[in-house]
XYZ file of C-alpha atoms in Angstrom:
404
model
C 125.929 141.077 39.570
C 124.339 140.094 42.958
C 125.109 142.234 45.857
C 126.317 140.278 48.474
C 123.886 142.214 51.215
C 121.199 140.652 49.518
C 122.247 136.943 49.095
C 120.311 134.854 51.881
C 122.931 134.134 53.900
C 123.749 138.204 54.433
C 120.172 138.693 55.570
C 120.685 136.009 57.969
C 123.995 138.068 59.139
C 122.070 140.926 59.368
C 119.443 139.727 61.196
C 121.796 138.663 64.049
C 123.916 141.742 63.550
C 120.642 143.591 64.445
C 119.360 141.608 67.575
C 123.260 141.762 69.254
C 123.485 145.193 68.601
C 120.243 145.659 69.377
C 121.112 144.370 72.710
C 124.091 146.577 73.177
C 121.813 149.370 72.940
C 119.317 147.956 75.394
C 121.545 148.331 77.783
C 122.586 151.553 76.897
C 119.468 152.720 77.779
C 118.854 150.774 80.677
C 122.164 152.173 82.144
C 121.131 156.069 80.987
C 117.594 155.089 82.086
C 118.250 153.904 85.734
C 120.478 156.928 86.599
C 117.431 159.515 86.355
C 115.882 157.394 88.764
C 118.998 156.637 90.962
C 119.563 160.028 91.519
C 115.988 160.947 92.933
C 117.584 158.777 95.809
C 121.729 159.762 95.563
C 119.828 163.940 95.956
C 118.230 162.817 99.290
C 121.052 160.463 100.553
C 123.900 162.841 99.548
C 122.514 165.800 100.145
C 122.706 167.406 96.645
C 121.743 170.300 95.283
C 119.730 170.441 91.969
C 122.584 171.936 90.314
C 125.208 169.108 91.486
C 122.734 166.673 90.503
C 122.424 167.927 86.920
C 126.619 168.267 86.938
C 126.314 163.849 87.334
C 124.432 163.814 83.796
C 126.569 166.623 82.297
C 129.785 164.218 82.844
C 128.467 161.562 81.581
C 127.888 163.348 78.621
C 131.269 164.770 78.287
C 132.438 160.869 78.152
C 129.712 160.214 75.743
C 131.258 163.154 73.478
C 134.831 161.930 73.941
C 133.779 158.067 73.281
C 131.628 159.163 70.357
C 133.920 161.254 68.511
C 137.114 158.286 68.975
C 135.240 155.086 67.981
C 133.570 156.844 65.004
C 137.129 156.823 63.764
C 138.560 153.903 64.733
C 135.862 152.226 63.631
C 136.237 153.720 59.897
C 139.982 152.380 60.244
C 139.536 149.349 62.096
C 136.452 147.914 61.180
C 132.676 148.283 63.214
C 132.487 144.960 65.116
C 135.963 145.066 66.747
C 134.495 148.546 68.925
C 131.795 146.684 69.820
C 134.240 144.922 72.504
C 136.048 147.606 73.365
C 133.118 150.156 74.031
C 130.679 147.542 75.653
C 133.684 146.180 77.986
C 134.241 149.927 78.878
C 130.419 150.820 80.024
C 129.642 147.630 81.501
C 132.885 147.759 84.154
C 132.362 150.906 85.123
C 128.654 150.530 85.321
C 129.184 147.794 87.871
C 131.506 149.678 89.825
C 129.536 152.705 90.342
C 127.706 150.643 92.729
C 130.939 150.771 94.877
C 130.736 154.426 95.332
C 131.469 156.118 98.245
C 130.823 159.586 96.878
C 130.022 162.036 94.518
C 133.781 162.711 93.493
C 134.407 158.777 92.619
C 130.711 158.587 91.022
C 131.617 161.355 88.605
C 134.592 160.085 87.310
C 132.718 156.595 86.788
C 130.111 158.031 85.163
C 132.513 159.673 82.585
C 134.009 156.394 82.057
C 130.159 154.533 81.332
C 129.663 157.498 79.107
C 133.032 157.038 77.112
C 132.020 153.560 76.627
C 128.225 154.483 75.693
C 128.953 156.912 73.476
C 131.647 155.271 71.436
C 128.772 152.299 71.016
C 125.921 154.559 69.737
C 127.263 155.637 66.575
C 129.348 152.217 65.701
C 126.140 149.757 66.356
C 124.311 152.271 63.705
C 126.406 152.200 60.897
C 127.168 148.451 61.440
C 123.601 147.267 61.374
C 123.028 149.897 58.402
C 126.298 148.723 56.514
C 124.718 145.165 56.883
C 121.158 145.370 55.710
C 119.152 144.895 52.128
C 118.998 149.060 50.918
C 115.240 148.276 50.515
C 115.013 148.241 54.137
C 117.908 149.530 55.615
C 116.470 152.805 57.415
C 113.899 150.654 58.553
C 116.339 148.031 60.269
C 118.162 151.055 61.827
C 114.874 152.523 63.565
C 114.385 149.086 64.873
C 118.189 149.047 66.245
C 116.851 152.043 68.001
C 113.722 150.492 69.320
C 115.616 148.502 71.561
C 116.955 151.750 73.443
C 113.208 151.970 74.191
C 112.806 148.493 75.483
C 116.142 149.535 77.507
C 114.425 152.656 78.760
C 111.006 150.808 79.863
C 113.471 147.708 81.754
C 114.964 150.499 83.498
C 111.660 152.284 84.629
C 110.417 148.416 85.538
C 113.803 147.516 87.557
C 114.194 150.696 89.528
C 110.316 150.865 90.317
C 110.527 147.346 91.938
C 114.276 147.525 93.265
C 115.267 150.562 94.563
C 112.645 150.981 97.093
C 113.423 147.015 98.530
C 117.600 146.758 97.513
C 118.464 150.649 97.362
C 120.044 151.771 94.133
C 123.637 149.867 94.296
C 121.338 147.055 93.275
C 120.396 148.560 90.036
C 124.166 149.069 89.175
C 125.124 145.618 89.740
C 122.119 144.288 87.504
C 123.065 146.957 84.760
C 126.515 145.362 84.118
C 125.830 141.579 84.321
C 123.799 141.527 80.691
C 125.922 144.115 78.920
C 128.962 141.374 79.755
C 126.948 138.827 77.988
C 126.938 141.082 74.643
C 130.548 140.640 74.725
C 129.957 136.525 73.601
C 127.594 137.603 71.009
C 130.207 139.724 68.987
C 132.886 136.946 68.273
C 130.070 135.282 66.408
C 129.327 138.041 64.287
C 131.024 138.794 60.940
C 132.174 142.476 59.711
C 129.816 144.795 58.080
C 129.312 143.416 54.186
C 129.770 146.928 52.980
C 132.608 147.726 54.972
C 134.476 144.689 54.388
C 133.956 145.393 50.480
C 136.302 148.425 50.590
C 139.432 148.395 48.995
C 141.378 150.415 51.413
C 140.496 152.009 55.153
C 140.646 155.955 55.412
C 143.607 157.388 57.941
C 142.425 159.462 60.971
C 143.142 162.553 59.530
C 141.731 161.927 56.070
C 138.079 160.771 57.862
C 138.207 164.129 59.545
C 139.582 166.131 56.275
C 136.561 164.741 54.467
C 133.197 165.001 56.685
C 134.442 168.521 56.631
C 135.251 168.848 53.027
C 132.904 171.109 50.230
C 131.010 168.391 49.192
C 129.637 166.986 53.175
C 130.221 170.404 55.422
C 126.761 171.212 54.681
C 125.360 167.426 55.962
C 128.018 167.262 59.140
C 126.742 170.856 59.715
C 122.691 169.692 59.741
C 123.024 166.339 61.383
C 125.723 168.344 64.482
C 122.863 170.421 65.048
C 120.278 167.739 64.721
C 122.272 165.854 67.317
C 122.636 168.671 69.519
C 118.849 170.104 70.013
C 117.788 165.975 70.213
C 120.130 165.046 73.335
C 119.598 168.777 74.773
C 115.878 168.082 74.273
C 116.171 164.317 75.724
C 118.152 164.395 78.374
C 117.371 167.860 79.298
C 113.824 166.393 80.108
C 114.052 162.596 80.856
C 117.056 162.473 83.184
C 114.760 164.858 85.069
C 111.468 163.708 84.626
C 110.774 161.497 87.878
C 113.038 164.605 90.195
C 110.223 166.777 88.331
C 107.386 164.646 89.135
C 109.096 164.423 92.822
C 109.079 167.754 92.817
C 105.419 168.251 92.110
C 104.778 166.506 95.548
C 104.047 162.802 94.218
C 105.404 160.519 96.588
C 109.179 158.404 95.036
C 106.799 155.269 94.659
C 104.298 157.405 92.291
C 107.053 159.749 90.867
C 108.845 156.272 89.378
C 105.307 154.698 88.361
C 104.441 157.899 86.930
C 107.578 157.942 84.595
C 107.222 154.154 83.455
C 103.807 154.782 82.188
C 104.944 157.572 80.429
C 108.167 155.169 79.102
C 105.567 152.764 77.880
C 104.758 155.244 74.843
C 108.231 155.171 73.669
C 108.016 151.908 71.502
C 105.237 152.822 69.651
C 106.968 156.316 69.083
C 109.758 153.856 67.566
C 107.824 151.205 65.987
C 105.882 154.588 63.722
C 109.182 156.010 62.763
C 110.379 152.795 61.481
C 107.176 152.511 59.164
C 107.089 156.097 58.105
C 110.928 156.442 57.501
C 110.740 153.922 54.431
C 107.221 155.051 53.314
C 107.522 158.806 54.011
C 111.249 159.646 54.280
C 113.678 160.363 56.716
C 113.628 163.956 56.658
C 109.581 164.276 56.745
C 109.828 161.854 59.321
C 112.351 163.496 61.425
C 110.852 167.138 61.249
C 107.192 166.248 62.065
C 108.471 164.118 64.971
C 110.150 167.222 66.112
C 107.812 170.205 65.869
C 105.094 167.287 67.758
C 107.587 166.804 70.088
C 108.156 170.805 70.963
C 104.423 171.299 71.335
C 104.439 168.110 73.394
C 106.931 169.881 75.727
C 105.153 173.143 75.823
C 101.563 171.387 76.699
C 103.821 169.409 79.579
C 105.097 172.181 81.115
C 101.575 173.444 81.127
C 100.110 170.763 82.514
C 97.419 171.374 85.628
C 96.776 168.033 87.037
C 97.801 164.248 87.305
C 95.644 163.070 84.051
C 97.000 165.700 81.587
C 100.688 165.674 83.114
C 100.456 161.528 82.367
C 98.570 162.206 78.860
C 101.169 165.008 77.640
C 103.769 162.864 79.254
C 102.726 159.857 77.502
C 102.628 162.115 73.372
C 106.106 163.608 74.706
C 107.632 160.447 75.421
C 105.511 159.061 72.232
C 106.932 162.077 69.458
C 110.209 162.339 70.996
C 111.343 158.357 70.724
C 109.960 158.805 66.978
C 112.214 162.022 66.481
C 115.155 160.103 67.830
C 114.419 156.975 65.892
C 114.320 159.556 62.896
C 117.792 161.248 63.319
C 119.592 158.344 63.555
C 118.484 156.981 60.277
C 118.205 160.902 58.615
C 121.936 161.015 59.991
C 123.438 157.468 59.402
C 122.727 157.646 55.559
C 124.409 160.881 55.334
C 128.028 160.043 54.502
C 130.083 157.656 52.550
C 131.058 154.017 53.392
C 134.294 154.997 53.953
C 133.407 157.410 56.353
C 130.617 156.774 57.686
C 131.122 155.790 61.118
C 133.260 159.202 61.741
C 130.612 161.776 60.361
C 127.874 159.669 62.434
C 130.348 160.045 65.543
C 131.515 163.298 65.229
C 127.471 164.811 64.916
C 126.878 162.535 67.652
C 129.561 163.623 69.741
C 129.050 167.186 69.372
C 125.025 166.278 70.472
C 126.263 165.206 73.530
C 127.450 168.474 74.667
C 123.904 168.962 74.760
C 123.097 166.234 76.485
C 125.836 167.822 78.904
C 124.990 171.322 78.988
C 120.989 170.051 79.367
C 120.884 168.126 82.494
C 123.034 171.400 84.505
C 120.905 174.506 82.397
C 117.719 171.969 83.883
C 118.892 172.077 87.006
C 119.891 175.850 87.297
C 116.287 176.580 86.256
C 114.565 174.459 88.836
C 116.572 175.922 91.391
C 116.118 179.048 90.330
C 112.336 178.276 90.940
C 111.139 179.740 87.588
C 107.922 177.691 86.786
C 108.090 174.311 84.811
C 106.596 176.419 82.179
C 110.282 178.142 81.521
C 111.963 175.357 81.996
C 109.611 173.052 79.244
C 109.244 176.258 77.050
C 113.207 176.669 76.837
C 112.836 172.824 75.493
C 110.263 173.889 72.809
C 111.977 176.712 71.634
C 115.511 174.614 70.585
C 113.619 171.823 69.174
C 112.173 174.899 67.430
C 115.403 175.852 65.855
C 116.154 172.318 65.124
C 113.002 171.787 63.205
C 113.633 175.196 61.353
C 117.310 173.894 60.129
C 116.339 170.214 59.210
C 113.698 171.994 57.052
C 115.372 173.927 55.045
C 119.009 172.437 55.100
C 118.694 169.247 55.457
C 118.930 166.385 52.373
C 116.642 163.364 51.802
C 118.285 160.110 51.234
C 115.288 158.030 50.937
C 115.972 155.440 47.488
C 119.261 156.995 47.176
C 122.353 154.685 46.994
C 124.651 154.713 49.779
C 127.151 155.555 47.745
């Protein structure tokens, strides 16, 4: 018997399911991308402290954790293409209304609402594009999906480099939701995941829960939580921060921003090297050597004594930790059953984001506190550290093994 994934007209399917999801991650990125840079300017303009600053990142994360946890199972009950709507429609309105903003109470609360919406997409784009692709190369069309959070990231860099010093950062907002409307069109063209649509019956609420939890998958929902966790506490920890770090360093805003978009450039080749290695070297190896390059990466950047090295550690941090990324999402994605699949992926990738929440504050406590960017990059080493340590020795390698 032929499996319908593999018939011509599923790779066709596939190959649009990809590209529009791709683009839904995009902008993802380019909306988590342009905040680090909008708030170099919302610090000055609103007066904020470093720790109020971080507290904007922390709540979007807190949405993110909320959003990722809730679509991952109504996406197991309802089906992965019919979140795509509801999650992009959520990010992209209040993405364009933070531009309206008055002040840092109204921006929080929008924030948490672009988070809901970005982190309910995350997780549902993976499993659909994964759920839709030939097994010979489905890890590898996952790290691609990823790739375009790269190409987000770098649009971001590019836009708020050339518009925020002529148009001011409301600008940047406004641009952010016009293409993440358009995405919107693309999913009523697109047809369910084949692998999803092949099951018999949909799993309740409780029993998705009951299950990622149960003997036989505690041990995987266990490894890819703390996977999650130590990535977006590594990630945003550093990146939301980068061009306030490079500010701080006494580059100019013009040279702090054009300082972080060369180091952005490295991230699609950190992406493009995970997506060959995951399918010729496995998605554990793959993940694990991405992260112990990415600690030392870290620890060499907080060390760093001048322009050229902070640019050429910048560049191999920005380089490993893209490829680590690109790694957990297809290490994680092929973790759990069809059934569900879309609530383990959320519920390790909504637990991550309390890193990404607690990272951006525990940043911004230890600038203020004026320890030495060599604390604050060595804390960053030390969980993606731990993280390697786990994935080592707990975690299982699903490369050639059915989904099922």
């Amino acid at each position: 018997m032929v499996d319908p994934v593999s018939l011509p007209v599923k790779r066709v399917s596939a190959a649009r399911i990809l590209v529009s999801s791709g683009l839904g991650l995009l902008f993802d990125a380019f909306d988590v991308g342009i905040l680090s840079y909008v708030l170099v300017v919302l610090a000055k303009q609103w007066h904020l402290t470093h720790t109020v600053t971080g507290l904007v990142g922390s709540v979007s994360s807190l949405g993110m954790a909320v959003g990722s946890a809730l679509a991952g199972l109504f996406a197991d009950r309802f089906g992965r293409r019919s979140l795509f709507l509801v999650t992009i429609l959520i990010y992209s309105l209040a993405t364009g209304l933070s531009a309206f903003a008055a002040g840092i109470g109204i921006f929080f609360v929008l924030r948490f609402f672009v988070g809901l919406g970005l982190g309910g997409e995350l997780p549902v784009a993976t499993t659909y594009v994964l759920e839709s692709s030939p097994d010979e190369v489905r890890a590898r069309r996952v790290v691609f999906l990823e790739s375009f959070w790269a190409v987000g990231s770098l649009a971001a860099a590019l836009v708020s480099y050339f518009v925020i010093p002529a148009s001011g950062w409301r600008a940047v907002f406004l641009i952010g939701a016009i293409p993440a409307l358009y995405t919107i069109v693309l999913r009523f063209a697109l047809p369910e995941a084949a692998r999803y649509a092949r099951l018999q019956r949909r799993s309740t609420f409780g029993e998705s829960v009951r299950n990622i939890w149960s003997r036989k998958l505690a041990r995987r929902s266990l490894v890819s939580s703390v996977v999650w966790f130590v990535m977006n506490y590594s990630y945003y920890g550093m990146f939301l921060w980068l061009p306030s770090v490079l500010y701080d360093k006494g580059y100019s805003l013009v040279h702090s921003l054009g300082y972080s978009l060369i180091m952005t450039l490295a991230q699609i080749p950190g992406y493009m090297t995970a997506a060959w290695l995951v399918e010729r070297w496995g998605r554990k190896r793959t993940l694990v050597a991405a992260m112990i390059l990415t600690a030392l990466s870290a620890l060499a950047f907080g060390f760093a004594w001048n322009t050229a090295s902070l640019i050429v550690f910048g560049l191999l941090l920005s380089f490993f930790m893209l490829a680590a990324f690109a790694g957990t999402y297809a290490f994680t994605v092929e973790q759990f059953p069809t059934m569900f699949r879309a609530t383990g992926m959320g519920w390790a990738a909504g637990f991550g984001r309390f890193g990404s929440a607690i990272a951006p504050f525990a940043t911004g406590w230890l600038l203020g506190a004026h320890l030495g960017y060599e604390w604050v990059f060595g804390v960053f080493f030390a969980v993606l550290f731990v993280g390697f340590v786990i994935v080592t020795a707990l975690g299982k390698e699903t490369k050639g093994a059915a989904l099922d």
